[in-house]
Short mmCIF file of C-alpha atoms and ligand atoms in Angstrom, two decimals:
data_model
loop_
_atom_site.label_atom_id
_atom_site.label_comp_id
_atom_site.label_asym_id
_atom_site.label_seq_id
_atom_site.Cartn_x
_atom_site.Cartn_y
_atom_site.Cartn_z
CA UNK W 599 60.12 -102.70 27.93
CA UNK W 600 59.49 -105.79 30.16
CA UNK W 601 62.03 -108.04 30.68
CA UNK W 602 60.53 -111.46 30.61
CA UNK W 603 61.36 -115.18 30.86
CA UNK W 604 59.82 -117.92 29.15
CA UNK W 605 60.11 -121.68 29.82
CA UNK W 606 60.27 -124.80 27.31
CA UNK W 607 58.84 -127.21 29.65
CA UNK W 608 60.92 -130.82 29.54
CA UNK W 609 59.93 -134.00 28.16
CA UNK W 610 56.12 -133.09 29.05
CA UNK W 611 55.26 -133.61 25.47
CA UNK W 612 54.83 -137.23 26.19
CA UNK W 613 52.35 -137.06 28.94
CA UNK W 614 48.79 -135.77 26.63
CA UNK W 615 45.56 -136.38 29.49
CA UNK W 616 47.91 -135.84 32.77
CA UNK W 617 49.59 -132.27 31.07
CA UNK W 618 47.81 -129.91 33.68
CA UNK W 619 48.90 -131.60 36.62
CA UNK W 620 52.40 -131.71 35.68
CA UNK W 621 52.36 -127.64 34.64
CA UNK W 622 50.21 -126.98 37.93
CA UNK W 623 53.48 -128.29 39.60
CA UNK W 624 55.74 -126.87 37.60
CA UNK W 625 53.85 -123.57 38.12
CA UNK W 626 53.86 -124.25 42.22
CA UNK W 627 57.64 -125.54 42.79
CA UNK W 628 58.62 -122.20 40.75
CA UNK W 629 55.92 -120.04 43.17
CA UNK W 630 57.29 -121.53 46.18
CA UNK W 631 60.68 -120.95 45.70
CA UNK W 632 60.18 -117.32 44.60
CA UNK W 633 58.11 -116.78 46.84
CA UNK W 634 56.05 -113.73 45.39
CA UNK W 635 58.90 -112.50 43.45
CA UNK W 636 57.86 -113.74 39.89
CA UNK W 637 54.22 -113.72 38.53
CA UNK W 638 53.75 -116.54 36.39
CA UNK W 639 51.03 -117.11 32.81
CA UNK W 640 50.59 -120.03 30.73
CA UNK W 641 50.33 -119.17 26.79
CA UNK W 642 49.61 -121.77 23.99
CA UNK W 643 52.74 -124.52 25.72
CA UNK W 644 55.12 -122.27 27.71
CA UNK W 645 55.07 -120.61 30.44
CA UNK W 646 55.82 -116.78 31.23
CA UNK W 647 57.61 -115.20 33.94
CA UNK W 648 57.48 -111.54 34.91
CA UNK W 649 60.01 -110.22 37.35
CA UNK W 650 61.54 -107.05 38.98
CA UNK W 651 65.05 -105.98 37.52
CA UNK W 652 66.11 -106.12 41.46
CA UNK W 653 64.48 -109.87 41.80
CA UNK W 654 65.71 -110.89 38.08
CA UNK W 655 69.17 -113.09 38.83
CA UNK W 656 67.65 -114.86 41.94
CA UNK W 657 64.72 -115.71 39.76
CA UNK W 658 66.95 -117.30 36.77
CA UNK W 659 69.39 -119.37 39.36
CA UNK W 660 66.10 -120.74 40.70
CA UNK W 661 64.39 -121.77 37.07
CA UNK W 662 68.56 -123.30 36.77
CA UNK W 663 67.71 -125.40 39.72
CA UNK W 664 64.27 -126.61 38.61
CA UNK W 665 63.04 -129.79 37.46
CA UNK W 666 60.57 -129.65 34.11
CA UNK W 667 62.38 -126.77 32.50
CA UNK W 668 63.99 -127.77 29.42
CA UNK W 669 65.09 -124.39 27.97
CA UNK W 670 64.75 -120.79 29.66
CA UNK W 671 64.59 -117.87 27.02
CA UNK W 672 65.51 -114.02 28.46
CA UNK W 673 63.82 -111.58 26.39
CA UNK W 674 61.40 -108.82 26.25
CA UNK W 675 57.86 -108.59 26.00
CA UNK W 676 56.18 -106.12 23.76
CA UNK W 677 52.68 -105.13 24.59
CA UNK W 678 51.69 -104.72 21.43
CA UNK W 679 52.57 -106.75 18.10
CA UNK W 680 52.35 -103.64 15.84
CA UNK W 681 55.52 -103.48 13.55
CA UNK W 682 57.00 -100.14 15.06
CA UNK W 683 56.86 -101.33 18.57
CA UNK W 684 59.13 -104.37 17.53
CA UNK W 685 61.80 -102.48 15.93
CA UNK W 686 62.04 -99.99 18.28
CA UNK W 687 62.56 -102.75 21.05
CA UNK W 688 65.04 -104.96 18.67
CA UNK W 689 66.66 -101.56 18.11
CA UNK W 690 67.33 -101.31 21.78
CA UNK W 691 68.57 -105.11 22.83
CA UNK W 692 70.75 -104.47 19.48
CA UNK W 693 72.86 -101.95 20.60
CA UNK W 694 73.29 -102.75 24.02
CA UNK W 695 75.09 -106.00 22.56
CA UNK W 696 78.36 -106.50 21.21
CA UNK W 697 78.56 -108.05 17.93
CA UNK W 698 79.40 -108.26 14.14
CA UNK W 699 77.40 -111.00 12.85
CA UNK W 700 73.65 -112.19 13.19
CA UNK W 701 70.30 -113.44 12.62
CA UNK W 702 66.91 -112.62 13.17
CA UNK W 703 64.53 -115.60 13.38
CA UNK W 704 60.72 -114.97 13.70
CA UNK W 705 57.90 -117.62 14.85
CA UNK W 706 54.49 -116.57 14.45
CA UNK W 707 52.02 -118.15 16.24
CA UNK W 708 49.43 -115.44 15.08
CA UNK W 709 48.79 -116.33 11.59
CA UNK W 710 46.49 -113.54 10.96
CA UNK W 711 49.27 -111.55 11.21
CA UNK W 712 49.93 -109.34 8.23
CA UNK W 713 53.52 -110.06 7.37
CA UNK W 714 54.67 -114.16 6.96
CA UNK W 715 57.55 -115.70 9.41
CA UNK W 716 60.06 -115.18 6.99
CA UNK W 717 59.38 -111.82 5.65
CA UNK W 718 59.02 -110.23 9.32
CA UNK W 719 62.78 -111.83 9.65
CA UNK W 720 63.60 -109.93 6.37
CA UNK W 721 62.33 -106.76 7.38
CA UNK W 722 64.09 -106.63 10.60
CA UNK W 723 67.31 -107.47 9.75
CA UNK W 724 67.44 -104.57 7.39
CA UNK W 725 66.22 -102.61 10.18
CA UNK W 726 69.06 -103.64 12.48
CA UNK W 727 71.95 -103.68 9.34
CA UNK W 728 70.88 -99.27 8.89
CA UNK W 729 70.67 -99.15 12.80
CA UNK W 730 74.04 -101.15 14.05
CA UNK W 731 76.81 -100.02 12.20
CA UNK W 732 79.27 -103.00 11.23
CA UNK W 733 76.84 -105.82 11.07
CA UNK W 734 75.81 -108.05 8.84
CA UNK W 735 73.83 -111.45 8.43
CA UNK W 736 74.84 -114.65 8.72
CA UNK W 737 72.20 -116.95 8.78
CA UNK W 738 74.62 -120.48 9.37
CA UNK W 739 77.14 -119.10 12.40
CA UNK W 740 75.63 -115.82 13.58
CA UNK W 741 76.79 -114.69 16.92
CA UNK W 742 73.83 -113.79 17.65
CA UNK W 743 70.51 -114.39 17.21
CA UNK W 744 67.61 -112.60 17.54
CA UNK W 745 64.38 -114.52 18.19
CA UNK W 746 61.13 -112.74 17.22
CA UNK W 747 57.63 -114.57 18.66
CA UNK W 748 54.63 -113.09 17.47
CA UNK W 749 51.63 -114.34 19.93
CA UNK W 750 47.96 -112.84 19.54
CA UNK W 751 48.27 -110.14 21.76
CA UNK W 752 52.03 -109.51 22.22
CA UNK W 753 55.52 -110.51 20.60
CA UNK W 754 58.61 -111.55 21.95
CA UNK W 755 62.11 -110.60 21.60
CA UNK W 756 64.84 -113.43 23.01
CA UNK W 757 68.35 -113.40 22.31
CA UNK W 758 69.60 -115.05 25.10
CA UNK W 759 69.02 -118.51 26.56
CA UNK W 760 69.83 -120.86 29.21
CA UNK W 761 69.83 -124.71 29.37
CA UNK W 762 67.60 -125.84 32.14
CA UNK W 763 67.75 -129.28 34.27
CA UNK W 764 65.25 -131.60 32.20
CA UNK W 765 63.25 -134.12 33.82
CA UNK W 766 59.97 -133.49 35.47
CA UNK W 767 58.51 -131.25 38.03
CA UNK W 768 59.41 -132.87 41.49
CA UNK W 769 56.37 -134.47 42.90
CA UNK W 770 54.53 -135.05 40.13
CA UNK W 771 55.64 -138.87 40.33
CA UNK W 772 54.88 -138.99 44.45
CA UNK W 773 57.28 -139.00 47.20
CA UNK W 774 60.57 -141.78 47.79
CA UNK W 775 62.44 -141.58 51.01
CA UNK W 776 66.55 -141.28 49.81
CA UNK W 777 68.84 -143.07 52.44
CA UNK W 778 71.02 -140.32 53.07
CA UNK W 779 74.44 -140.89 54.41
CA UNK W 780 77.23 -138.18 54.21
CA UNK W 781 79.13 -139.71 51.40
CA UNK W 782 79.09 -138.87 47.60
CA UNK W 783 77.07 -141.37 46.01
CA UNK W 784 73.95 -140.62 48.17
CA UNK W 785 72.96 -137.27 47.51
CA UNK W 786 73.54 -137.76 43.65
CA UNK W 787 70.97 -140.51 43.73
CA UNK W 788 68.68 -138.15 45.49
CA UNK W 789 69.67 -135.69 42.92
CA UNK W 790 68.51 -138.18 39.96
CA UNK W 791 65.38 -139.38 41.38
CA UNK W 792 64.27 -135.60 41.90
CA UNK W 793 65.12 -135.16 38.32
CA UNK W 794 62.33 -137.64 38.03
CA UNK W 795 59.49 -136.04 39.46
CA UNK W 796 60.16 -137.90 42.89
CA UNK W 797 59.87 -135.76 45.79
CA UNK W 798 62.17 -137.29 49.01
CA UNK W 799 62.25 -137.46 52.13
CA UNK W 800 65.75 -138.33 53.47
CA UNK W 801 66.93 -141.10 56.23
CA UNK W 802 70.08 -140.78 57.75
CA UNK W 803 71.26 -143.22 60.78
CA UNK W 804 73.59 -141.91 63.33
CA UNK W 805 75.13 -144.38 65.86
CA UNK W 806 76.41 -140.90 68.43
CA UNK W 807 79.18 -140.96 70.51
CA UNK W 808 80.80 -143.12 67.30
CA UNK W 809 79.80 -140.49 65.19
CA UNK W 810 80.30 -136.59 65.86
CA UNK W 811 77.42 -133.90 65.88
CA UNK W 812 79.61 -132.70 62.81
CA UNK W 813 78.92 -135.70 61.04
CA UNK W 814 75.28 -134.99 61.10
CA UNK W 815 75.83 -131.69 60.64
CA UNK W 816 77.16 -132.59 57.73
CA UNK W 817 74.26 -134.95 56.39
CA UNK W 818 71.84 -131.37 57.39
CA UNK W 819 74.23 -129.15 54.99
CA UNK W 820 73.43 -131.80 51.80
CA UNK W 821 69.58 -131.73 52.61
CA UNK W 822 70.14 -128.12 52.38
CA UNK W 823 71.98 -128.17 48.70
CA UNK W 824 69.51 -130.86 47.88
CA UNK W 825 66.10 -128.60 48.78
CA UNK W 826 67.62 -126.25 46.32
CA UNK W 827 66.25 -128.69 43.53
CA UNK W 828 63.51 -129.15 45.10
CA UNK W 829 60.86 -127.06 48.04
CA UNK W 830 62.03 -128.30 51.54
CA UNK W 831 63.06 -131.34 52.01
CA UNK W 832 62.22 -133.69 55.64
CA UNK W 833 65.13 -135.45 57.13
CA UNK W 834 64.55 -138.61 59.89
CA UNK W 835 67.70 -138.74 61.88
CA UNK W 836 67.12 -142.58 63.26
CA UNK W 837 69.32 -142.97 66.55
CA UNK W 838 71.56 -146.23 65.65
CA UNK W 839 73.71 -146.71 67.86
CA UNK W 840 71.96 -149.38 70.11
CA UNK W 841 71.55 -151.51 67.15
CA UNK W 842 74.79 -151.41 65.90
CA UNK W 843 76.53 -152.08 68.98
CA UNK W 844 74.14 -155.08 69.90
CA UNK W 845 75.34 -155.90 66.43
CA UNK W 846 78.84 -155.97 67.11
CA UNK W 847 78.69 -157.86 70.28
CA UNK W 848 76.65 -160.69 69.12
CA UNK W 849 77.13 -161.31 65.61
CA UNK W 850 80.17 -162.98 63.78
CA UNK W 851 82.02 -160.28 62.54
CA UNK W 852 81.92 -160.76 58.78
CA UNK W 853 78.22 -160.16 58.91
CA UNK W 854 78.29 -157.08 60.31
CA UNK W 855 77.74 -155.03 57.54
CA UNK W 856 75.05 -157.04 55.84
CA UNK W 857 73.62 -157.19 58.74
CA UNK W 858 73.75 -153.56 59.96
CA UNK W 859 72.14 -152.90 56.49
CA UNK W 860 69.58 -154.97 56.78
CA UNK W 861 68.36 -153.21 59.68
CA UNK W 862 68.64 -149.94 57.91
CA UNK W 863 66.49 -151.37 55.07
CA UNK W 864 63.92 -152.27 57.85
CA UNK W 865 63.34 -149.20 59.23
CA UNK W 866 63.76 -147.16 56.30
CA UNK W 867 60.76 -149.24 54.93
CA UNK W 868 59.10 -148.21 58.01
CA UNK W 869 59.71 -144.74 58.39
CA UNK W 870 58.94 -144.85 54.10
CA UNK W 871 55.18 -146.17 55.15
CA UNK W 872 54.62 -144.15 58.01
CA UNK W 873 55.19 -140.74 55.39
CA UNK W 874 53.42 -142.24 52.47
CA UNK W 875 56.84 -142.89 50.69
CA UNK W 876 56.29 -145.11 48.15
CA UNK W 877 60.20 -146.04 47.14
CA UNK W 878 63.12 -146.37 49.08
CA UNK W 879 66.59 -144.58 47.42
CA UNK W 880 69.98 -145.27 48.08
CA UNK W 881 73.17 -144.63 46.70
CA UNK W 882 74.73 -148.02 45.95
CA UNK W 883 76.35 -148.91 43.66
CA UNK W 884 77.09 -152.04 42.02
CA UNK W 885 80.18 -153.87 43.31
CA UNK W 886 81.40 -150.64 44.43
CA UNK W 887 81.80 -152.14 47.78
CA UNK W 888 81.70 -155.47 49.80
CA UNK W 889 77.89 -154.80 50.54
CA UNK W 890 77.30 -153.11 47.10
CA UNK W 891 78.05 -157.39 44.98
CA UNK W 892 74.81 -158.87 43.47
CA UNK W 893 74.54 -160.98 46.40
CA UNK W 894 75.28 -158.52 48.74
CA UNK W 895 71.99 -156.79 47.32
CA UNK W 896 69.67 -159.76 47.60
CA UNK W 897 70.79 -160.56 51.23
CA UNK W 898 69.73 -157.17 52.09
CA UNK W 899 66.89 -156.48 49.98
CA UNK W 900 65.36 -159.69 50.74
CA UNK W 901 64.19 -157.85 53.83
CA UNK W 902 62.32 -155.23 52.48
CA UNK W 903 59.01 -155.04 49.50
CA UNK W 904 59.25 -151.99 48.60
CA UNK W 905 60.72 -151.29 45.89
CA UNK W 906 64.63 -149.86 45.95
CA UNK W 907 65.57 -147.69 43.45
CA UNK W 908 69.68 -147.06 43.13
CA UNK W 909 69.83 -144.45 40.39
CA UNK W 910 73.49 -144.72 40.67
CA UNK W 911 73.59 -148.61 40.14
CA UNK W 912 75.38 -148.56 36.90
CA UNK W 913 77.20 -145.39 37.25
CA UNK W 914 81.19 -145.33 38.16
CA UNK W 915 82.92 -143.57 40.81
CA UNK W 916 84.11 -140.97 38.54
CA UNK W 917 80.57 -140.47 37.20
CA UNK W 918 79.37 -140.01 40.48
CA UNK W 919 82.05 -137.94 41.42
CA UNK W 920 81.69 -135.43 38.79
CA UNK W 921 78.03 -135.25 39.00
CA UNK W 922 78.68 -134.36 42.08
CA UNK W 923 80.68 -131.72 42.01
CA UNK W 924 77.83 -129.86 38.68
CA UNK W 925 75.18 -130.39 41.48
CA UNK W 926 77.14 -128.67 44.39
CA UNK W 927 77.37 -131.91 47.20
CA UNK W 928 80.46 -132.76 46.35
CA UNK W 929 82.45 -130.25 48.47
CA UNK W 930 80.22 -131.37 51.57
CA UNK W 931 80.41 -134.99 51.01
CA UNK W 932 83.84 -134.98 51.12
CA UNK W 933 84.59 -133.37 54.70
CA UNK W 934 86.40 -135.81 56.81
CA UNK W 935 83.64 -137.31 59.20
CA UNK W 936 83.01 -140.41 59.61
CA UNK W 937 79.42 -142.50 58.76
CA UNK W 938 78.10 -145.15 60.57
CA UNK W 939 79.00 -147.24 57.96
CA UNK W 940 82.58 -147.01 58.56
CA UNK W 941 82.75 -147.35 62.14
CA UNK W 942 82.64 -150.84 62.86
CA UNK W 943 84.03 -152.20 60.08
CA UNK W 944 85.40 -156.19 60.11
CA UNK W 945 88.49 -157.05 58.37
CA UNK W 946 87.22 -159.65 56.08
CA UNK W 947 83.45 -158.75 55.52
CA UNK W 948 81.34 -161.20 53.31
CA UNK W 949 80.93 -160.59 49.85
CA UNK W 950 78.75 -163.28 48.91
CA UNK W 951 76.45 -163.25 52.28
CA UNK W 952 74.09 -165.94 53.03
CA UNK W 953 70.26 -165.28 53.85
CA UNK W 954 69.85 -168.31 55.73
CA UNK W 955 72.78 -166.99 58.15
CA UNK W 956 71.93 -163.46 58.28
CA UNK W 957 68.35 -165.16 59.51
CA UNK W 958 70.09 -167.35 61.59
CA UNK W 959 72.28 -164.57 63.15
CA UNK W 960 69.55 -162.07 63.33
CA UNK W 961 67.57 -164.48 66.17
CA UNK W 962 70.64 -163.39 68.17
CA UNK W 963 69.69 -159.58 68.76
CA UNK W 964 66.12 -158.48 70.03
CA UNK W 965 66.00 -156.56 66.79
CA UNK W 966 62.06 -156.01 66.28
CA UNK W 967 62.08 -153.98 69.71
CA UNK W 968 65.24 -152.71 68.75
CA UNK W 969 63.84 -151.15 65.42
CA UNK W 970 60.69 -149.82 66.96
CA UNK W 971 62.58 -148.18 69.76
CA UNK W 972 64.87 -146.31 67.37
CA UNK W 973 61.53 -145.78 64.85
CA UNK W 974 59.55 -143.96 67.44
CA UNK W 975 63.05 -141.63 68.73
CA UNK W 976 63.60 -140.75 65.44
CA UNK W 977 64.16 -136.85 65.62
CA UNK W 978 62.96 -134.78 62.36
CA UNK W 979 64.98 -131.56 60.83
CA UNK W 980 63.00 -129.70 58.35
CA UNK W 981 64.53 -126.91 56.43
CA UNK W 982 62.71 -124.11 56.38
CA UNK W 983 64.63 -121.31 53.99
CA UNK W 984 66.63 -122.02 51.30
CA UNK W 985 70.50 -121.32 51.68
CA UNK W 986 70.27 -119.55 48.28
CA UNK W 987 67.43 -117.62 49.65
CA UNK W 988 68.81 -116.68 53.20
CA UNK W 989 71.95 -115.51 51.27
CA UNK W 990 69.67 -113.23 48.76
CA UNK W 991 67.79 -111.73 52.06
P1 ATP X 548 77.72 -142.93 50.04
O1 ATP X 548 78.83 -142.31 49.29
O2 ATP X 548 76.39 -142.44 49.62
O3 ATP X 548 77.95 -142.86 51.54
P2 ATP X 548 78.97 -145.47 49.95
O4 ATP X 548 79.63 -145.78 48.69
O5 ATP X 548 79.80 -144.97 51.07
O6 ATP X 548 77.76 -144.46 49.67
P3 ATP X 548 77.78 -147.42 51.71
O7 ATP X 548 78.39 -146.77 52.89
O8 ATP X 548 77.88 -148.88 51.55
O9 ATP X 548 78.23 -146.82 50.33
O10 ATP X 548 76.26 -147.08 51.67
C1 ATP X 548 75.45 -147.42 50.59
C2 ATP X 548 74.18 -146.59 50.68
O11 ATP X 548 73.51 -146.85 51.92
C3 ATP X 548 74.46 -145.10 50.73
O12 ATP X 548 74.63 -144.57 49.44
C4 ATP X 548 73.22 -144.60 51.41
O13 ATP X 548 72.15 -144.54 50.51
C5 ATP X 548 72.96 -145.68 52.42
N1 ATP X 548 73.61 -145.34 53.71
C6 ATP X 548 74.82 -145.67 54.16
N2 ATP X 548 75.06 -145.14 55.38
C7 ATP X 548 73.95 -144.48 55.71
C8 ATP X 548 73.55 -143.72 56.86
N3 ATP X 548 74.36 -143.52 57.89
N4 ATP X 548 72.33 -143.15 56.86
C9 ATP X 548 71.50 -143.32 55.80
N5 ATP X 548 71.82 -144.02 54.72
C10 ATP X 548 73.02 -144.60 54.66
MG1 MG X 549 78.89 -144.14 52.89
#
């Protein structure tokens, strides 16, 4: 009896001529983080996975943490679709389970199949009411049911299943480059734009000695959770501290931030062209802060073309939060060091900033050759082994 796994692929339905490229994904993310654990066939719109008893949880948490799976069925396959060999296999998954009432529901893609959909059903839940003593059928609120899938050259037995993540296979939509601070909102919004098909890169500005090695540290641990969604993930750490103090010397204080922002929106662009990035991500969200109002956003967009996607925007802090805490950051974000963001912050900062002024202001710092400088020292972490993984091994 093999124990098997099939996948209902998510929302792929929609996408007719470009199907093959997003299941050729699909079909790599899943190889890659498996590594060779899992071999993996394509039949008439799912997708089959064979795996090891030994290998069988660590394959399941991964398809859990995969983008493009809408549905993962655990089941058996049977070899052959002869009659016997699927009641002796039903027999078997029947009594290992605990139960009083159920259902047995049979799809049969094989229409040259002797027996009709509904009369296979028939015939095998009489086999399982003489076989499993204290049973019977309820076809409206079984506690269990038994799913019977009869292909051309085998049939399938599922009676358990497991909601997947939805969304498409990451990097079927091209790459983004997430501006990744160590604070809630911004690894959810890399979270979401993953769950789009967007593969990332992340950004993360550190102004050292005003913020710690943990700090960074810190920012490393959520690329880490993040890569578990995805295959590794590349992190820029962009030295900020030169910037941000010329900042603070020369420019009136309740500019700082939009300021300070707007150079991190000018070398994220950069570093986002450099790596063929074709978004920039971020985790504002709207009003949630001084430099998160309406105007606030088009001071410091106004510096940047490409486009900025916040996929947290619209969502409130309590959204976030518990978003969060389903897609394991949350515990990591909220260790007590502090971001660059916080560091230098004025009393009174603008909420409605001006562009003329931040212009104006900007003339006062040698920030082009400050921006190439910290561009070119940029240092670059790459995660080689899944967390997950290095725990299995
Ligand atoms: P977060 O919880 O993600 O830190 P926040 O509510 O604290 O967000 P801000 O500090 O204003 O908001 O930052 C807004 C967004 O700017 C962040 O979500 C992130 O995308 C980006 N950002 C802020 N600080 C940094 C940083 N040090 N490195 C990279 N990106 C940053
Ligand atoms: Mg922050």
């Amino acid at each position: 009896m093999q124990k098997i796994l099939m996948i209902k692929y998510a929302e792929l339905n929609t996408k007719k001529d470009n199907i093959g490229m997003f299941l050729r994904t699909l079909k790599q993310n899943i190889e890659e983080k498996t590594k060779d654990m899992a071999t993996i066939q394509f039949d008439k719109g799912r997708m089959f996975l064979k795996t090891t008893e030994e290998n069988f949880s660590f394959v399941l948490k991964t398809l859990k943490k995969t983008f493009g799976i809408h549905e993962i069925e655990i089941g058996y396959e049977i070899e052959d679709t002869k009659m016997e060999n699927i009641e002796n296999v039903l027999k078997e998954i029947a009594l290992e389970k605990d139960f009083k009432t159920f259902k047995v529901e049979t799809k049969r893609s094989d229409k040259s199949y002797p027996l009709k959909s509904p009369e296979i059903s028939r015939h095998l839940g009489g086999i399982l009411l003489k076989n499993k003593e204290n049973t019977m059928v309820d076809v409206h609120e079984p506690e269990i049911t038994f799913y019977v899938e009869i292909r051309k050259d085998h049939a399938y037995i599922y009676s358990e299943k497991e909601k997947g993540l939805g969304g498409y296979p990451v990097g079927t939509l091209g790459k983004g480059l997430l501006m990744l601070s160590g604070g809630i909102d911004s690894p959810v919004a890399g979270f979401l734009s993953m769950k789009r098909g967007v593969k990332i890169e992340a950004i993360y500005f550190e102004s050292p000695p005003h913020t710690s090695v943990e700090a960074k540290n810190k920012v490393e641990s959520l690329v880490q959770i993040l890569s578990e969604y995805s295959n590794s993930i590349k992190l820029h750490v962009i030295p900020f501290t030169k910037i941000q103090e010329e900042i603070y010397k020369n420019i009136p204080h309740e500019y700082l931030i939009t300021i300070m922002r707007r150079m991190m929106y000018r070398i994220a662009e950069r570093v986002a062209y450099k790596n063929h990035c074709k978004i920039l991500i971020n985790g504002e969200s709207i009003g949630q802060v001084a430099s998160q109002t309406l105007a606030s956003m088009v001071a410091i967009n106004k510096v940047v073309s490409l486009p900025v996607i916040r996929p947290v925007a619209c969502f409130d802090k309590l959204e976030i939060i518990s978003l969060a805490k389903k897609i394991g950051t949350y515990e990591t974000s909220i260790l007590p060091y502090e971001d660059c963001c916080t560091i230098f912050v004025p009393d009174h900062p603008v909420i409605h900033p001006d562009v003329e002024k931040c212009e104006e202001y900007e003339k006062l710092i040698p920030y082009e050759e400050l921006i190439k400088e910290a561009v070119l020292n940029e240092e670059i972490v790459t995660n080689q082994i899944k967390k997950e993984f290095e725990d299995y091994l």
